[in-house]
Tab-separated table of C-alpha atoms and ligand atoms in Angstrom:
chain	number	residue	atom	x	y	z
E	75	UNK	CA	13.158	-11.085	-2.689
E	76	UNK	CA	16.256	-12.859	-4.107
E	77	UNK	CA	14.354	-15.103	-6.226
E	78	UNK	CA	14.428	-15.124	-9.752
E	79	UNK	CA	12.135	-12.158	-11.759
E	80	UNK	CA	9.172	-13.366	-12.973
E	81	UNK	CA	8.210	-11.905	-16.680
E	82	UNK	CA	5.218	-12.076	-18.653
E	83	UNK	CA	4.621	-10.873	-21.998
E	84	UNK	CA	1.763	-8.514	-22.430
E	85	UNK	CA	-0.136	-6.738	-25.227
E	86	UNK	CA	-0.488	-3.068	-23.339
E	87	UNK	CA	2.417	-2.547	-21.131
E	88	UNK	CA	5.244	-4.699	-23.540
E	89	UNK	CA	6.330	-6.625	-20.434
E	90	UNK	CA	4.743	-7.278	-16.963
E	91	UNK	CA	7.629	-7.658	-14.185
E	92	UNK	CA	6.996	-9.452	-10.909
E	93	UNK	CA	9.771	-9.459	-8.271
E	94	UNK	CA	7.973	-9.885	-4.707
E	95	UNK	CA	7.271	-13.671	-4.419
E	96	UNK	CA	4.305	-12.632	-2.776
E	97	UNK	CA	2.803	-11.499	-6.002
E	98	UNK	CA	3.681	-14.284	-7.568
E	99	UNK	CA	2.137	-16.364	-4.743
E	100	UNK	CA	-1.044	-14.401	-5.351
E	101	UNK	CA	-1.233	-14.855	-9.122
E	102	UNK	CA	-1.183	-18.566	-8.636
E	103	UNK	CA	-4.308	-18.718	-6.847
E	104	UNK	CA	-7.316	-20.751	-7.183
E	105	UNK	CA	-9.283	-17.462	-6.742
E	106	UNK	CA	-6.894	-15.396	-9.584
E	107	UNK	CA	-6.716	-17.997	-11.755
E	108	UNK	CA	-10.466	-17.984	-11.820
E	109	UNK	CA	-9.966	-14.313	-13.231
E	110	UNK	CA	-9.239	-16.226	-16.676
E	111	UNK	CA	-12.625	-17.841	-17.043
E	112	UNK	CA	-14.298	-14.153	-16.703
E	113	UNK	CA	-14.021	-12.104	-19.566
E	114	UNK	CA	-13.548	-8.434	-18.930
E	115	UNK	CA	-16.213	-7.148	-21.130
E	116	UNK	CA	-18.808	-9.426	-20.502
E	117	UNK	CA	-20.894	-9.355	-23.539
E	118	UNK	CA	-18.845	-6.835	-25.933
E	119	UNK	CA	-17.248	-9.539	-28.026
E	120	UNK	CA	-20.793	-9.469	-30.208
E	121	UNK	CA	-19.685	-5.977	-31.153
E	122	UNK	CA	-16.040	-6.385	-31.373
E	123	UNK	CA	-15.002	-10.055	-31.738
E	124	UNK	CA	-11.785	-9.010	-30.494
E	125	UNK	CA	-13.271	-8.002	-27.494
E	126	UNK	CA	-13.017	-11.096	-25.169
E	127	UNK	CA	-9.871	-10.476	-22.804
E	128	UNK	CA	-10.359	-11.812	-19.381
E	129	UNK	CA	-10.140	-10.154	-16.422
E	130	UNK	CA	-6.940	-11.968	-15.588
E	131	UNK	CA	-5.011	-10.172	-17.978
E	132	UNK	CA	-6.612	-6.719	-16.657
E	133	UNK	CA	-5.478	-7.426	-13.248
E	134	UNK	CA	-1.927	-8.285	-14.203
E	135	UNK	CA	-2.112	-5.249	-16.141
E	136	UNK	CA	-3.101	-2.818	-12.789
E	137	UNK	CA	-0.634	-4.365	-10.339
E	138	UNK	CA	1.902	-3.134	-13.461
E	139	UNK	CA	0.779	0.110	-13.876
E	140	UNK	CA	1.484	0.711	-9.907
E	141	UNK	CA	4.885	-0.818	-10.490
E	142	UNK	CA	5.483	1.595	-13.218
E	143	UNK	CA	4.201	4.284	-11.375
E	144	UNK	CA	6.370	3.721	-7.730
E	145	UNK	CA	9.401	3.276	-9.839
E	146	UNK	CA	8.869	6.565	-11.422
E	147	UNK	CA	8.267	8.614	-8.047
E	148	UNK	CA	11.680	6.983	-7.144
E	149	UNK	CA	13.134	8.072	-10.126
E	150	UNK	CA	11.867	11.522	-9.605
E	151	UNK	CA	12.768	11.585	-5.863
E	152	UNK	CA	9.040	12.200	-5.482
E	153	UNK	CA	7.690	12.029	-1.545
E	154	UNK	CA	6.070	8.844	-1.507
E	155	UNK	CA	5.219	6.116	1.445
E	156	UNK	CA	7.598	3.655	0.430
E	157	UNK	CA	6.638	1.504	3.104
E	158	UNK	CA	2.787	0.982	1.024
E	159	UNK	CA	4.569	-0.310	-2.037
E	160	UNK	CA	3.686	-3.899	-1.652
E	161	UNK	CA	0.309	-2.641	-0.288
E	162	UNK	CA	-0.540	-0.666	-3.498
E	163	UNK	CA	0.589	-3.615	-5.735
E	164	UNK	CA	-1.111	-6.377	-4.167
E	165	UNK	CA	-4.288	-4.153	-4.096
E	166	UNK	CA	-4.050	-3.522	-7.507
E	167	UNK	CA	-3.499	-6.761	-8.407
E	168	UNK	CA	-6.778	-8.073	-6.446
E	169	UNK	CA	-8.764	-4.989	-6.765
E	170	UNK	CA	-11.178	-7.441	-9.514
E	171	UNK	CA	-10.873	-10.417	-7.706
E	172	UNK	CA	-14.674	-10.949	-6.669
E	173	UNK	CA	-15.811	-10.266	-10.533
E	174	UNK	CA	-18.882	-12.067	-10.933
E	175	UNK	CA	-19.370	-14.270	-14.769
E	176	UNK	CA	-19.330	-11.461	-17.855
E	177	UNK	CA	-18.464	-8.853	-15.474
E	178	UNK	CA	-20.638	-6.402	-14.873
E	179	UNK	CA	-23.645	-8.046	-16.780
E	180	UNK	CA	-24.677	-10.093	-13.371
E	181	UNK	CA	-24.012	-7.766	-11.207
E	182	UNK	CA	-27.935	-6.097	-11.409
E	183	UNK	CA	-29.463	-10.027	-11.362
E	184	UNK	CA	-27.483	-10.845	-8.245
E	185	UNK	CA	-27.992	-7.006	-6.124
E	186	UNK	CA	-24.085	-7.235	-4.934
E	187	UNK	CA	-21.756	-5.448	-6.726
E	188	UNK	CA	-18.717	-7.312	-6.968
E	189	UNK	CA	-16.331	-5.131	-4.880
E	190	UNK	CA	-18.006	-6.621	-2.201
E	191	UNK	CA	-17.233	-10.013	-3.082
E	192	UNK	CA	-13.445	-9.086	-3.627
E	193	UNK	CA	-13.255	-7.926	0.160
E	194	UNK	CA	-15.223	-10.899	1.367
E	195	UNK	CA	-12.800	-13.328	-0.804
E	196	UNK	CA	-9.395	-11.515	1.003
E	197	UNK	CA	-11.424	-11.634	4.317
E	198	UNK	CA	-12.439	-14.933	4.426
E	199	UNK	CA	-9.822	-17.247	6.270
E	200	UNK	CA	-10.705	-20.521	3.670
E	201	UNK	CA	-9.831	-18.650	0.710
E	202	UNK	CA	-5.756	-19.257	-0.738
E	203	UNK	CA	-5.588	-15.242	-1.644
E	204	UNK	CA	-6.778	-14.813	1.872
E	205	UNK	CA	-3.834	-17.325	3.476
E	206	UNK	CA	-1.225	-16.283	1.002
E	207	UNK	CA	-1.909	-12.544	2.379
E	208	UNK	CA	-1.538	-13.482	5.988
E	209	UNK	CA	1.373	-16.015	5.228
E	210	UNK	CA	3.361	-12.747	4.025
E	211	UNK	CA	2.374	-9.873	6.653
E	212	UNK	CA	-0.538	-10.564	9.120
E	213	UNK	CA	-2.625	-8.288	8.951
E	214	UNK	CA	-2.306	-7.610	5.011
E	215	UNK	CA	-5.049	-8.950	3.839
E	216	UNK	CA	-7.321	-6.422	6.338
E	217	UNK	CA	-5.066	-3.428	4.510
E	218	UNK	CA	-6.167	-4.857	1.353
E	219	UNK	CA	-9.560	-5.006	1.326
E	220	UNK	CA	-9.291	-1.442	3.512
E	221	UNK	CA	-7.768	-0.225	0.063
E	222	UNK	CA	-10.349	-1.343	-2.165
E	223	UNK	CA	-13.233	-0.757	0.115
E	224	UNK	CA	-11.440	2.398	0.177
E	225	UNK	CA	-11.418	3.131	3.717
E	226	UNK	CA	-7.608	2.728	4.152
E	227	UNK	CA	-6.021	5.950	5.666
E	228	UNK	CA	-3.586	6.785	3.160
E	229	UNK	CA	-5.755	8.504	0.368
E	230	UNK	CA	-3.182	8.225	-1.935
E	231	UNK	CA	-3.025	4.354	-2.165
E	232	UNK	CA	-6.523	4.607	-2.213
E	233	UNK	CA	-6.628	7.036	-4.833
E	234	UNK	CA	-3.635	5.398	-7.038
E	235	UNK	CA	-6.167	2.304	-7.062
E	236	UNK	CA	-9.734	3.856	-7.360
E	237	UNK	CA	-9.414	7.256	-8.556
E	238	UNK	CA	-9.781	9.632	-11.411
E	239	UNK	CA	-6.571	8.519	-12.714
E	240	UNK	CA	-5.812	4.721	-11.576
E	241	UNK	CA	-4.323	2.258	-12.610
E	242	UNK	CA	-7.678	0.142	-13.000
E	243	UNK	CA	-8.899	2.641	-15.411
E	244	UNK	CA	-5.580	3.503	-16.827
E	245	UNK	CA	-5.053	-0.313	-17.656
E	246	UNK	CA	-8.488	-1.218	-19.038
E	247	UNK	CA	-8.853	1.803	-21.116
E	248	UNK	CA	-6.067	0.734	-23.081
E	249	UNK	CA	-6.655	-2.855	-23.065
E	250	UNK	CA	-10.430	-2.750	-24.184
E	251	UNK	CA	-9.158	-0.457	-27.343
E	252	UNK	CA	-6.413	-2.325	-27.849
E	253	UNK	CA	-8.388	-5.467	-27.960
E	254	UNK	CA	-11.611	-3.712	-29.624
E	255	UNK	CA	-9.363	-2.220	-32.295
E	256	UNK	CA	-11.299	0.964	-31.122
E	257	UNK	CA	-7.893	3.199	-31.197
E	258	UNK	CA	-9.284	6.430	-30.861
E	259	UNK	CA	-9.532	4.961	-26.964
E	260	UNK	CA	-5.800	4.805	-26.497
E	261	UNK	CA	-3.782	7.517	-25.036
E	262	UNK	CA	0.256	8.300	-23.848
E	263	UNK	CA	-0.042	6.016	-20.897
E	264	UNK	CA	3.985	6.218	-20.529
E	265	UNK	CA	3.892	9.678	-19.927
E	266	UNK	CA	0.709	9.980	-17.613
E	267	UNK	CA	2.809	7.373	-15.770
E	268	UNK	CA	5.613	10.303	-15.859
E	269	UNK	CA	3.795	12.877	-14.936
E	270	UNK	CA	1.854	12.229	-12.259
E	271	UNK	CA	3.447	13.080	-8.738
E	272	UNK	CA	1.920	12.471	-5.400
E	273	UNK	CA	1.157	15.778	-2.825
E	274	UNK	CA	0.860	15.088	0.700
E	275	UNK	CA	-2.372	12.844	0.425
E	276	UNK	CA	-2.971	13.469	-3.453
E	277	UNK	CA	-1.817	12.134	-6.865
E	278	UNK	CA	-1.425	15.308	-9.059
E	279	UNK	CA	-0.453	15.877	-12.035
E	280	UNK	CA	1.725	18.339	-13.864
E	281	UNK	CA	0.662	21.070	-15.639
E	282	UNK	CA	2.058	21.301	-18.709
E	283	UNK	CA	0.326	17.800	-19.422
E	284	UNK	CA	-2.874	19.169	-19.584
E	285	UNK	CA	-3.285	17.593	-23.466
E	286	UNK	CA	-2.428	14.106	-22.264
E	287	UNK	CA	-4.893	14.113	-19.449
E	288	UNK	CA	-7.204	15.506	-21.771
E	289	UNK	CA	-6.727	12.945	-24.333
E	290	UNK	CA	-6.991	10.233	-21.773
E	291	UNK	CA	-10.306	11.403	-20.415
E	292	UNK	CA	-11.374	12.103	-24.057
E	293	UNK	CA	-10.514	8.546	-24.422
E	294	UNK	CA	-12.483	7.566	-21.882
E	295	UNK	CA	-15.892	9.558	-23.500
E	296	UNK	CA	-14.497	7.812	-27.039
E	297	UNK	CA	-14.915	4.463	-25.056
E	298	UNK	CA	-18.143	4.650	-23.321
E	299	UNK	CA	-19.805	5.570	-26.396
E	300	UNK	CA	-17.730	3.140	-29.248
E	301	UNK	CA	-17.683	-0.084	-26.735
E	302	UNK	CA	-19.279	0.209	-23.211
E	303	UNK	CA	-22.881	1.524	-24.236
E	304	UNK	CA	-22.375	-0.133	-27.904
E	305	UNK	CA	-26.318	-1.377	-28.870
E	306	UNK	CA	-24.975	-4.829	-29.364
E	307	UNK	CA	-22.905	-5.168	-26.604
E	308	UNK	CA	-26.238	-3.744	-24.379
E	309	UNK	CA	-28.311	-5.888	-26.270
E	310	UNK	CA	-25.731	-8.803	-25.307
E	311	UNK	CA	-26.701	-7.713	-21.476
E	312	UNK	CA	-30.124	-7.369	-21.943
E	313	UNK	CA	-30.274	-10.884	-23.207
E	314	UNK	CA	-28.228	-12.516	-20.815
E	315	UNK	CA	-30.369	-10.689	-17.330
E	316	UNK	CA	-33.577	-12.098	-19.561
E	317	UNK	CA	-32.231	-15.184	-19.332
E	318	UNK	CA	-31.855	-15.391	-15.823
E	319	UNK	CA	-35.190	-13.450	-15.386
E	320	UNK	CA	-36.707	-16.445	-16.609
E	321	UNK	CA	-34.756	-19.005	-14.930
E	322	UNK	CA	-35.462	-16.878	-11.688
E	323	UNK	CA	-39.466	-16.772	-12.839
E	324	UNK	CA	-39.755	-20.690	-13.731
E	325	UNK	CA	-38.031	-21.742	-10.416
E	326	UNK	CA	-40.370	-19.494	-8.640
E	327	UNK	CA	-43.180	-21.309	-10.166
E	328	UNK	CA	-41.330	-25.309	-9.501
E	329	UNK	CA	-41.431	-25.907	-13.327
E	330	UNK	CA	-38.582	-28.270	-12.751
E	331	UNK	CA	-36.090	-26.207	-14.055
E	332	UNK	CA	-32.710	-27.964	-14.754
E	333	UNK	CA	-29.480	-26.612	-12.626
E	334	UNK	CA	-26.427	-27.987	-15.014
E	335	UNK	CA	-24.330	-26.553	-12.368
E	336	UNK	CA	-24.660	-26.951	-8.037
E	337	UNK	CA	-24.525	-23.628	-7.344
E	338	UNK	CA	-27.083	-22.363	-10.326
E	339	UNK	CA	-29.595	-22.736	-7.781
E	340	UNK	CA	-28.577	-20.175	-4.530
E	341	UNK	CA	-27.107	-18.067	-7.711
E	342	UNK	CA	-30.620	-17.491	-9.156
E	343	UNK	CA	-32.310	-17.312	-5.752
E	344	UNK	CA	-29.487	-14.553	-4.572
E	345	UNK	CA	-28.486	-17.111	-1.685
E	346	UNK	CA	-24.833	-17.843	-2.982
E	347	UNK	CA	-22.111	-18.513	-0.273
E	348	UNK	CA	-18.430	-17.784	-1.483
E	349	UNK	CA	-17.698	-20.927	-1.982
E	350	UNK	CA	-20.421	-21.162	-4.574
E	351	UNK	CA	-19.594	-17.985	-5.739
E	352	UNK	CA	-16.231	-18.540	-6.522
E	353	UNK	CA	-17.213	-22.328	-8.499
E	354	UNK	CA	-19.531	-20.179	-11.197
E	355	UNK	CA	-17.364	-18.128	-14.292
E	356	UNK	CA	-17.995	-17.484	-17.829
E	357	UNK	CA	-17.741	-21.086	-19.172
E	358	UNK	CA	-20.460	-22.474	-16.275
E	359	UNK	CA	-23.447	-20.602	-17.745
E	360	UNK	CA	-22.714	-20.900	-21.413
E	361	UNK	CA	-22.724	-24.602	-20.320
E	362	UNK	CA	-26.643	-23.920	-18.518
E	363	UNK	CA	-27.442	-22.346	-21.485
E	364	UNK	CA	-26.689	-25.331	-23.512
E	365	UNK	CA	-28.677	-27.205	-21.211
E	366	UNK	CA	-31.852	-24.946	-21.028
E	367	UNK	CA	-31.353	-24.368	-24.782
E	368	UNK	CA	-33.118	-28.111	-25.448
E	369	UNK	CA	-34.880	-27.619	-22.321
E	370	UNK	CA	-38.897	-28.319	-22.021
E	371	UNK	CA	-39.676	-24.423	-21.723
E	372	UNK	CA	-40.246	-22.215	-24.783
E	373	UNK	CA	-39.229	-19.105	-23.616
E	374	UNK	CA	-36.068	-19.884	-21.992
E	375	UNK	CA	-35.052	-22.232	-24.982
E	376	UNK	CA	-35.473	-19.377	-27.433
E	377	UNK	CA	-33.893	-16.992	-25.570
E	378	UNK	CA	-30.679	-18.954	-24.922
E	379	UNK	CA	-30.316	-19.899	-28.411
E	380	UNK	CA	-30.386	-16.451	-29.313
E	381	UNK	CA	-27.263	-15.706	-27.091
E	382	UNK	CA	-25.692	-18.525	-28.351
E	383	UNK	CA	-26.541	-17.883	-31.919
E	384	UNK	CA	-26.264	-14.425	-31.254
E	385	UNK	CA	-29.838	-13.689	-32.257
E	386	UNK	CA	-30.277	-10.701	-30.213
E	387	UNK	CA	-32.924	-7.978	-30.112
E	388	UNK	CA	-32.973	-5.170	-32.176
E	389	UNK	CA	-32.358	-1.670	-30.292
E	390	UNK	CA	-34.266	1.345	-30.712
E	391	UNK	CA	-33.647	4.450	-29.274
E	392	UNK	CA	-35.808	4.999	-26.223
E	393	UNK	CA	-36.237	8.624	-24.357
E	394	UNK	CA	-38.232	8.641	-21.379
E	395	UNK	CA	-41.388	10.769	-22.795
E	396	UNK	CA	-41.907	7.449	-24.779
E	397	UNK	CA	-42.732	5.123	-22.172
E	398	UNK	CA	-46.183	6.443	-22.629
E	399	UNK	CA	-46.364	4.209	-25.425
E	400	UNK	CA	-45.296	0.910	-23.779
E	401	UNK	CA	-48.369	-0.203	-23.014
E	402	UNK	CA	-49.041	-0.546	-27.223
E	403	UNK	CA	-45.685	-1.688	-27.896
E	404	UNK	CA	-45.977	-4.779	-25.462
E	405	UNK	CA	-49.701	-5.215	-27.447
E	406	UNK	CA	-47.518	-5.455	-30.382
E	407	UNK	CA	-44.920	-7.553	-29.391
E	408	UNK	CA	-47.403	-9.323	-27.920
E	409	UNK	CA	-48.729	-9.461	-31.444
E	410	UNK	CA	-45.995	-11.290	-33.100
E	411	UNK	CA	-46.161	-14.360	-30.347
E	412	UNK	CA	-43.800	-12.951	-28.419
E	413	UNK	CA	-43.998	-12.316	-24.200
E	414	UNK	CA	-43.961	-8.774	-23.970
E	415	UNK	CA	-41.942	-9.840	-20.554
E	416	UNK	CA	-39.271	-11.112	-21.882
E	417	UNK	CA	-38.885	-9.591	-25.054
E	418	UNK	CA	-39.880	-6.035	-24.554
E	419	UNK	CA	-37.304	-4.181	-23.029
E	420	UNK	CA	-36.079	-0.802	-21.518
E	421	UNK	CA	-31.798	-0.652	-21.385
E	422	UNK	CA	-31.029	2.528	-19.069
E	423	UNK	CA	-27.566	3.586	-18.438
E	424	UNK	CA	-25.146	5.898	-18.828
E	425	UNK	CA	-22.233	7.809	-16.954
E	426	UNK	CA	-20.401	10.625	-16.274
E	427	UNK	CA	-17.015	10.985	-18.026
E	428	UNK	CA	-15.344	12.978	-14.865
E	429	UNK	CA	-16.880	12.540	-12.202
E	430	UNK	CA	-15.465	16.124	-10.267
E	431	UNK	CA	-19.012	17.323	-10.344
E	432	UNK	CA	-21.613	14.746	-8.927
E	433	UNK	CA	-25.096	14.726	-7.962
E	434	UNK	CA	-27.872	16.153	-8.903
E	435	UNK	CA	-26.813	19.829	-7.433
E	436	UNK	CA	-23.535	19.559	-9.218
E	437	UNK	CA	-21.406	20.057	-6.500
E	438	UNK	CA	-18.000	19.928	-6.962
E	439	UNK	CA	-15.980	16.538	-5.047
E	440	UNK	CA	-12.448	17.731	-4.486
E	441	UNK	CA	-11.736	14.130	-3.689
E	442	UNK	CA	-13.050	13.063	-7.279
E	443	UNK	CA	-10.946	16.530	-8.892
E	444	UNK	CA	-7.989	15.881	-11.353
E	445	UNK	CA	-5.382	18.636	-10.347
E	446	UNK	CA	-2.928	20.264	-12.558
E	447	UNK	CA	0.104	21.161	-10.163
E	448	UNK	CA	2.985	24.054	-10.949
E	449	UNK	CA	6.342	22.813	-9.236
E	450	UNK	CA	7.473	26.503	-9.528
E	451	UNK	CA	4.595	28.441	-7.694
E	452	UNK	CA	2.863	25.227	-6.070
E	453	UNK	CA	-0.075	25.755	-7.305
E	454	UNK	CA	-3.442	23.787	-7.890
E	455	UNK	CA	-5.301	23.860	-10.830
E	456	UNK	CA	-8.570	22.051	-11.173
E	457	UNK	CA	-8.432	19.852	-14.622
E	458	UNK	CA	-12.246	21.100	-16.060
E	459	UNK	CA	-11.329	25.356	-15.189
E	460	UNK	CA	-8.594	25.624	-17.406
E	461	UNK	CA	-9.468	23.081	-20.216
E	462	UNK	CA	-12.448	23.512	-22.681
E	463	UNK	CA	-13.005	19.696	-24.088
E	464	UNK	CA	-13.216	18.493	-20.506
E	465	UNK	CA	-15.520	21.219	-19.416
E	466	UNK	CA	-18.053	19.599	-22.225
E	467	UNK	CA	-17.864	16.302	-21.198
E	468	UNK	CA	-17.642	17.112	-17.244
E	469	UNK	CA	-20.508	18.039	-15.658
E	470	UNK	CA	-23.727	15.951	-16.860
E	471	UNK	CA	-24.825	12.506	-15.915
E	472	UNK	CA	-25.264	10.876	-19.692
E	473	UNK	CA	-28.455	8.358	-20.176
E	474	UNK	CA	-28.573	6.343	-22.740
E	475	UNK	CA	-32.233	4.598	-22.882
E	476	UNK	CA	-32.905	2.143	-25.426
E	477	UNK	CA	-36.084	-0.121	-26.093
E	478	UNK	CA	-35.037	-3.750	-26.863
E	479	UNK	CA	-37.460	-5.936	-29.379
E	480	UNK	CA	-37.121	-8.866	-31.595
E	481	UNK	CA	-36.153	-7.998	-34.840
E	482	UNK	CA	-39.220	-8.583	-37.092
E	483	UNK	CA	-41.607	-6.241	-34.039
E	484	UNK	CA	-38.840	-3.226	-34.964
E	485	UNK	CA	-39.333	-3.209	-38.247
E	486	UNK	CA	-43.425	-3.373	-38.204
E	487	UNK	CA	-45.031	-0.616	-40.229
E	488	UNK	CA	-47.580	-0.496	-37.184
E	489	UNK	CA	-44.428	0.426	-34.512
E	490	UNK	CA	-43.354	3.243	-36.913
E	491	UNK	CA	-46.732	4.714	-36.845
E	492	UNK	CA	-47.001	4.589	-33.181
E	493	UNK	CA	-43.616	6.003	-32.368
E	494	UNK	CA	-44.534	9.044	-35.176
E	495	UNK	CA	-47.953	9.787	-34.786
E	496	UNK	CA	-47.180	10.541	-30.490
E	497	UNK	CA	-43.647	12.593	-32.033
E	498	UNK	CA	-46.229	15.180	-34.037
E	499	UNK	CA	-45.420	12.585	-36.890
E	500	UNK	CA	-41.723	13.852	-37.185
A	854	NI	NI1	-10.838	-3.191	-12.962
């Protein structure tokens, strides 16, 4: 531990400090370095030109938030299990190590969530990450994997990495907001770190900081609407998924699809092994798109050109009641010369801004609560029970539903007539 301190400049935290050689060795593994080549926000750069930062800087940021939280606990003499300091920081650093190219956009295509890959990378003896962890401490790889998949017995450590006020959210909201320029996504991170307190098995917040926490939750709400659900970000994701679906269909037909990267075949077939998975990054896909653009299939070629040139599909609000019109819209799309299977797509997404009430019966989930703590009395109060703005955004799943079609179709008068006639001439 007496090695030189390493200091990295960072736009969110000013500086990121590394004292433990284990952290430095992990940063320098092949699997962590791969995250430099994966965009944190997938296709958001189509909407916000600045939003093309990497998973790598976010991962360092999560480590730094956890490091700062632990230092704040120390300064305040809070009861905190310091034997887990290293485990918490390592888990924060590695929590996203299994991310797919373009972050979340491809999880749907592959049918596997990134956490599964993260755990596989950490557990597999062939990876550098695993070897570095096990060299430092026997069994550490398994403990880190348990924290990331939330099965580690100490809930404090788990909630620090994934919870309502975890280091992951704290870092990505600030980072994404700074990078995109959406400045109402920022909040007082330094104060949040200062007012978080570990109490037995949970992290709580000092009650006097209620407005700081409100600002954080509202920032999350704004970021979802302005950035993560932005119609143009979603248009990029829709196109990305459609390109891969077309490629999968061509592969199934056996029509001589090119595989510019050797792992693409098993990627599209959903049979990738770990080594193949780690060989893929954003640039492998860009390269495939450039090659497919010049290929023989007119649909795949057009979709790839649209993605590379940002000639995206156009969005229209599409409530579920309008699904009865889909067949007619598909005919309209076909009348413009487009195959509706690839050029008429309903995109559905949504989130809960504060996960206390989950599920259709809206039963509160104690583990997902933010607790306000009064030191003098020891009282714990759940956030939404005393905060009007949080009450307003807490309880519901907020769905976003849109239809994506080529621009020519979206401005076709017949499209308007179709929708308005069914809405009683609204
Ligand atoms: Ni993350």
